[in-house]
CSV table of C-alpha atoms and ligand atoms in Angstrom, one decimal:
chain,number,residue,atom,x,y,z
K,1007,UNK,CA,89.9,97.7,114.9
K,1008,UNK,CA,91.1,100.8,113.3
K,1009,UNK,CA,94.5,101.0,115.1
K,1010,UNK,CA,96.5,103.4,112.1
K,1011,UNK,CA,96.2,106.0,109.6
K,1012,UNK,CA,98.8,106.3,106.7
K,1013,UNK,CA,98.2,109.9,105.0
K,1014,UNK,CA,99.1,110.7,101.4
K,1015,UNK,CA,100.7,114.7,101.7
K,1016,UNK,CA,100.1,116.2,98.7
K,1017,UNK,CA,96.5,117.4,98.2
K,1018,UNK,CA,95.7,115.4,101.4
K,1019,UNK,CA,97.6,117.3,104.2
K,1020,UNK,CA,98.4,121.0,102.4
K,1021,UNK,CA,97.5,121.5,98.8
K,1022,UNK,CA,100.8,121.8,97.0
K,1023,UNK,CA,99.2,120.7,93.3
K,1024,UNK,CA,99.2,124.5,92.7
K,1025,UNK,CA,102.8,124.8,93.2
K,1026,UNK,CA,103.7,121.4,91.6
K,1027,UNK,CA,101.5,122.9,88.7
K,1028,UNK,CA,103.8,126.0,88.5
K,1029,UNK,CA,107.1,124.5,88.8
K,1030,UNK,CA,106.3,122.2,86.1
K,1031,UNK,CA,104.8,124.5,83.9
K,1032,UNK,CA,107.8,126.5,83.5
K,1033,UNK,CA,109.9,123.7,82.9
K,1034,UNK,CA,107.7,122.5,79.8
K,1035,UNK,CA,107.5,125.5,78.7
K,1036,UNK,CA,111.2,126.7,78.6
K,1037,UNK,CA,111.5,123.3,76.4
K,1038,UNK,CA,108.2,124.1,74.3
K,1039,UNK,CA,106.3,122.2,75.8
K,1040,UNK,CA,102.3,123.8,76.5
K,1041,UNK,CA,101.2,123.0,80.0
K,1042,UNK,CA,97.8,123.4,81.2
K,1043,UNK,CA,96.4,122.6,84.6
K,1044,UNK,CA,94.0,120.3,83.8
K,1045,UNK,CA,97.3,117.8,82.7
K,1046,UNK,CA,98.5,118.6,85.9
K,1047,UNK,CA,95.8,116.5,87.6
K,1048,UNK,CA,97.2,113.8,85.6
K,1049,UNK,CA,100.3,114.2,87.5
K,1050,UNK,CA,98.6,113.7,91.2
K,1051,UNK,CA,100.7,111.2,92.8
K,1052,UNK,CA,103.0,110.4,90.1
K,1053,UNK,CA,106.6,110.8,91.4
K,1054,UNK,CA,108.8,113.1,89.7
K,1055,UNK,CA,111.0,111.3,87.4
K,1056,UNK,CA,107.3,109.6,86.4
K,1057,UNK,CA,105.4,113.0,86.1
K,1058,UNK,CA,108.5,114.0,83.7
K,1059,UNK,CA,108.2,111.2,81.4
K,1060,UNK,CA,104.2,112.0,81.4
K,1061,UNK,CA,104.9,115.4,80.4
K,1062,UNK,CA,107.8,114.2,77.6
K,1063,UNK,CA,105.3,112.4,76.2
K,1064,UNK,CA,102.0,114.9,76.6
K,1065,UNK,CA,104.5,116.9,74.0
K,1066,UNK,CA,105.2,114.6,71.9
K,1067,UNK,CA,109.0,114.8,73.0
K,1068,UNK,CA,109.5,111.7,75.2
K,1069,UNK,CA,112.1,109.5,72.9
K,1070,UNK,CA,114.5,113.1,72.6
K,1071,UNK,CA,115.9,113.4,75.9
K,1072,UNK,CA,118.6,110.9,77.2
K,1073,UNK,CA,118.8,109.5,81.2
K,1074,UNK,CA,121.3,112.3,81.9
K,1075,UNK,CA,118.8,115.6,80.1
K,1076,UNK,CA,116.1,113.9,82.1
K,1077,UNK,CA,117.3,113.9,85.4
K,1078,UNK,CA,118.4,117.8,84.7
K,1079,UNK,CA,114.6,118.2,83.6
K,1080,UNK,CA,113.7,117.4,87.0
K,1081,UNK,CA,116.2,118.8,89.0
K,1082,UNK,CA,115.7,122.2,87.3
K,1083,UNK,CA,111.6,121.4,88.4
K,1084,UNK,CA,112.7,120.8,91.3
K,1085,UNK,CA,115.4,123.5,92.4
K,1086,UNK,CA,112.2,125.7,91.5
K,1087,UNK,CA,109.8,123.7,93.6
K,1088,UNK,CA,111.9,123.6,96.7
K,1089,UNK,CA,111.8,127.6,96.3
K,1090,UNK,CA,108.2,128.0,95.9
K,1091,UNK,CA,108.2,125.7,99.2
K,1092,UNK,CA,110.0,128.1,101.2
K,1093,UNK,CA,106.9,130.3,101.9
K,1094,UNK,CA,105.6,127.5,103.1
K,1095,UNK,CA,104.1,128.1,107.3
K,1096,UNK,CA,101.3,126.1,109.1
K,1097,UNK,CA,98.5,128.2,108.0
K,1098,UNK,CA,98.8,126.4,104.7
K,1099,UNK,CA,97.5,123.0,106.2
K,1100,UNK,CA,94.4,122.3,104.9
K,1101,UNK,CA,91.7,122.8,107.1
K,1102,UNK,CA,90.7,119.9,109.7
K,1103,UNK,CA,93.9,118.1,109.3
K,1104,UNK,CA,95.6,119.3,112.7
K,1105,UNK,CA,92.3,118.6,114.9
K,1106,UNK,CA,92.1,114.9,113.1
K,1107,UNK,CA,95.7,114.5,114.1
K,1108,UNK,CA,95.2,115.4,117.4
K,1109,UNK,CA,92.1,113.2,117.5
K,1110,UNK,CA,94.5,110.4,116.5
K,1111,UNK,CA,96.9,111.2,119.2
K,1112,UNK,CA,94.3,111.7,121.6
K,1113,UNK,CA,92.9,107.6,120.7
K,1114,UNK,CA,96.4,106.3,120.6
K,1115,UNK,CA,95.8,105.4,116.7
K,1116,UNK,CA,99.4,105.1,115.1
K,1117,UNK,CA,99.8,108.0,112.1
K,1118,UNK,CA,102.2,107.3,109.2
K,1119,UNK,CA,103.1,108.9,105.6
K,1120,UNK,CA,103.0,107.6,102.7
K,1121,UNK,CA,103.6,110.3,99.9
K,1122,UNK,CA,105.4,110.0,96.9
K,1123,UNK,CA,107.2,113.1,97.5
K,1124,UNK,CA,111.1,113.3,98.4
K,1125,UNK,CA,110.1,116.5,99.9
K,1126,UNK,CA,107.3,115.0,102.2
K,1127,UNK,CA,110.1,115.5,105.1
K,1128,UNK,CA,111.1,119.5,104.7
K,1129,UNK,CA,106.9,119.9,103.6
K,1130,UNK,CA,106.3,118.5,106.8
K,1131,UNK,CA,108.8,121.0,109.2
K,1132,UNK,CA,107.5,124.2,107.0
K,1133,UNK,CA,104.0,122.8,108.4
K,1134,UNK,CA,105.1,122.2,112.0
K,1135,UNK,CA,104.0,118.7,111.6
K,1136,UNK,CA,106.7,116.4,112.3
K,1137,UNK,CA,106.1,115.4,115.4
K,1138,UNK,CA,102.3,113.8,114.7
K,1139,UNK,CA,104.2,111.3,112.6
K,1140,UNK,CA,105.7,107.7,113.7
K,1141,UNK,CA,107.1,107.1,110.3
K,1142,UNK,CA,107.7,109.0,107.1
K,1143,UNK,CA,108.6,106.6,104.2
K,1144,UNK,CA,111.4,107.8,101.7
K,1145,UNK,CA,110.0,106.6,98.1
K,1146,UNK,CA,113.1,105.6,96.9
K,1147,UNK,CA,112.9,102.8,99.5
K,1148,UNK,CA,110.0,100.6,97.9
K,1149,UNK,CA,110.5,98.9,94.1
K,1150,UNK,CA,107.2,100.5,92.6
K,1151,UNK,CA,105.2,104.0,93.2
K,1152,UNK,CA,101.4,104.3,93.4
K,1153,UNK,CA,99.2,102.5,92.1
K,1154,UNK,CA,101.2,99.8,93.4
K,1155,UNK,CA,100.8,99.3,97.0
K,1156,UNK,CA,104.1,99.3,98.0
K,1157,UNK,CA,104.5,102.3,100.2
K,1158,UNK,CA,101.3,102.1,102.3
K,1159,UNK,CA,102.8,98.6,102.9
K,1160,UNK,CA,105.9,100.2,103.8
K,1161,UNK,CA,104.4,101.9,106.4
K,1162,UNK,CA,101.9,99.4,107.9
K,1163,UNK,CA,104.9,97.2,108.4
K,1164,UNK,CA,107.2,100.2,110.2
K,1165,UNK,CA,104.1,101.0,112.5
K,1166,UNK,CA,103.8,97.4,113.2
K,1167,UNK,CA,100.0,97.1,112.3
K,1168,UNK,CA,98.4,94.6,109.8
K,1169,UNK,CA,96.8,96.3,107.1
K,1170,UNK,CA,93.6,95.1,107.8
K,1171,UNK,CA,93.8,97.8,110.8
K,1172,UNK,CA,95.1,100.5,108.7
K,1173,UNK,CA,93.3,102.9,107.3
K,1174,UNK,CA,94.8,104.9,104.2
K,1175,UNK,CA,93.9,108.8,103.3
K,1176,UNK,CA,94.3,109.9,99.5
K,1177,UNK,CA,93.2,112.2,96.8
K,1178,UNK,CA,94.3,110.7,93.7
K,1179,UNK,CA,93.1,107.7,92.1
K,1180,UNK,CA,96.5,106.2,92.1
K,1181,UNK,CA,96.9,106.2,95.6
K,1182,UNK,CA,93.1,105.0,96.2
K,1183,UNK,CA,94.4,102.1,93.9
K,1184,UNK,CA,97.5,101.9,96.3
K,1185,UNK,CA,95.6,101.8,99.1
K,1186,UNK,CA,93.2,99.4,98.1
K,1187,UNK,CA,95.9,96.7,96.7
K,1188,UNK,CA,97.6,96.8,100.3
K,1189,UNK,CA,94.6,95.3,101.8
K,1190,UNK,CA,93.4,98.0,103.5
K,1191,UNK,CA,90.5,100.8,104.0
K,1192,UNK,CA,91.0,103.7,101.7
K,1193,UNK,CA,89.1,107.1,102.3
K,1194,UNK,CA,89.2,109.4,99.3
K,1195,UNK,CA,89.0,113.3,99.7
K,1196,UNK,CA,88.0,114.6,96.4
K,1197,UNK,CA,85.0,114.2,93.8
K,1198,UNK,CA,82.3,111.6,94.8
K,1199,UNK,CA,82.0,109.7,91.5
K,1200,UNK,CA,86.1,109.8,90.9
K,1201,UNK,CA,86.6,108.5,94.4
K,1202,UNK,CA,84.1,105.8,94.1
K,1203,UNK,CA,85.8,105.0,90.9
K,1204,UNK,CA,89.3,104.4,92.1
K,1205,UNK,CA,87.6,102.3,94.7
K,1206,UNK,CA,87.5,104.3,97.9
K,1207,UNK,CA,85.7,102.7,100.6
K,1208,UNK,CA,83.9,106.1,102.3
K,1209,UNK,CA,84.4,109.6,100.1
K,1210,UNK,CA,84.9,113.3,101.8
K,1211,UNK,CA,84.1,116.2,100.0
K,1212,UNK,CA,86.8,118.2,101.9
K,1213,UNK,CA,89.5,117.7,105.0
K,1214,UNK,CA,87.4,119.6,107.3
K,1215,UNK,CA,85.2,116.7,107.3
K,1216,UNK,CA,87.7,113.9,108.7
K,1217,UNK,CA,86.3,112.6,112.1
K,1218,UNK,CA,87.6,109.1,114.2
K,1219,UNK,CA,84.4,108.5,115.0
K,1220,UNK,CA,82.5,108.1,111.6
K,1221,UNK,CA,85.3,106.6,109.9
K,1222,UNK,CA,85.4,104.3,112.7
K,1223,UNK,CA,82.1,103.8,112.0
K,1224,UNK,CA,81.9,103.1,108.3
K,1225,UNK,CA,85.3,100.9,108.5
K,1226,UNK,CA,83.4,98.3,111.1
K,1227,UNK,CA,80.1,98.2,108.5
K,1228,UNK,CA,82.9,97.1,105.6
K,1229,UNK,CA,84.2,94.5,108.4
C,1003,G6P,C1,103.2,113.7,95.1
C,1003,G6P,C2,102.5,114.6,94.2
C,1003,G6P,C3,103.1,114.5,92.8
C,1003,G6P,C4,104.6,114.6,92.8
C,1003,G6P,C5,105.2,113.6,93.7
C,1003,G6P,C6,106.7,113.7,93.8
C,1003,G6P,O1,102.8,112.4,94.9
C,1003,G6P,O2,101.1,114.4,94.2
C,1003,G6P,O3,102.5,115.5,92.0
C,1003,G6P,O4,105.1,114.5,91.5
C,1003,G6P,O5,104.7,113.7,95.0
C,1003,G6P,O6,107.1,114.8,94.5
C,1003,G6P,P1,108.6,115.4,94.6
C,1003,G6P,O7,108.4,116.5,95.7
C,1003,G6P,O8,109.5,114.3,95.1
C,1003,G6P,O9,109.0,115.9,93.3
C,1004,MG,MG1,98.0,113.4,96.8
């Protein structure tokens, strides 16, 4: 029985890639670095001091910059980020997500987060939707990011449901992988043949088209 849903944030709940994409982008830049955003899907899920080391070595730079320069690198990303974020309001949440909360709500199905982001808490106030959530899980808590399962673990075990009963929401192949390696049903939003790559078990085009019912559905057939 489907009895939780851990959601990934980023590109799942609001699409903040864009603004990952320019924060970044200026960074490498100012250090000479060319940024285009088709690297920036590389960087879906990656946490930050991760998606700086990617970028490091994308230039060619990555054995130049101690610890300390590094975590500048991504503060000064990130100081710019959490800018961009504060034009952030409700009307940014991508479409269907607040009715598939309510449906949630409305079924008594538990609903957790498992993002990679530090800023999945303030994200989550700009979108008004802290309340929907039982537990939000700070990624400094577990040893390894996506792909390893880790955090959707996390968050099973805080909502106090087996993973067999969870089902986990993504849109980057890293967090399908995640999702899969914690034992549990993974629904990919995002390009068929990529989903199905990564290993999602049903594949949405697009938010609007999450529904209790069918993924109900689909999750007994994999049963
Ligand atoms: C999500 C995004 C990544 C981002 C990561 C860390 O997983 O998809 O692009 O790097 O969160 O975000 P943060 O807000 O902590 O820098
Ligand atoms: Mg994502």
């Amino acid at each position: 029985m489907v009895k939780a849903v851990i959601f990934d944030l980023d590109g799942v709940i609001v699409d903040t890639a864009e603004w990952h994409y320019f924060a970044w982008k200026d960074l490498a830049n100012s250090i000479g670095i060319d940024f285009s955003r088709e690297f920036n899907e590389e960087l879906k899920g990656i946490s930050r001091m991760g998606s700086l080391e990617k970028i490091l070595e994308h230039g060619g730079v990555a054995g130049k910059y101690s610890d300390e320069e590094k975590i500048e690198l991504a503060t000064v990303k990130n100081t710019n980020y959490v800018q961009l974020l504060t034009q952030m309001k409700p009307d940014d949440i991508l479409p269907g997500i607040r009715e598939f909360l309510e449906q949630l709500k409305d079924n008594n199905i538990k609903i957790g987060l498992a993002s990679a982001s530090k800023n999945a808490p303030a994200i989550l106030d700009y979108l008004k939707l802290t309340d929907y959530f039982e537990t939000v899980i700070n990624p400094d808590e577990v040893a390894k990011g996506k792909p390893a399962p880790d955090i959707f673990l996390r968050a099973a075990e805080n909502l106090s449901v087996p993973p067999s009963e969870c089902i986990g929401i993504e849109d980057a192949t890293a967090g399908i992988q995640a999702i899969k390696e914690a034992g549990m049903f993974a629904v990919g939003v995002g390009t068929k043949e990529v989903m199905v790559e990564a290993g999602a078990d049903l594949v949405l085009e697009s938010t609007t088209e999450l529904d209790l019912k069918s993924i109900k559905r689909e999750f007994l057939q994999k049963e």
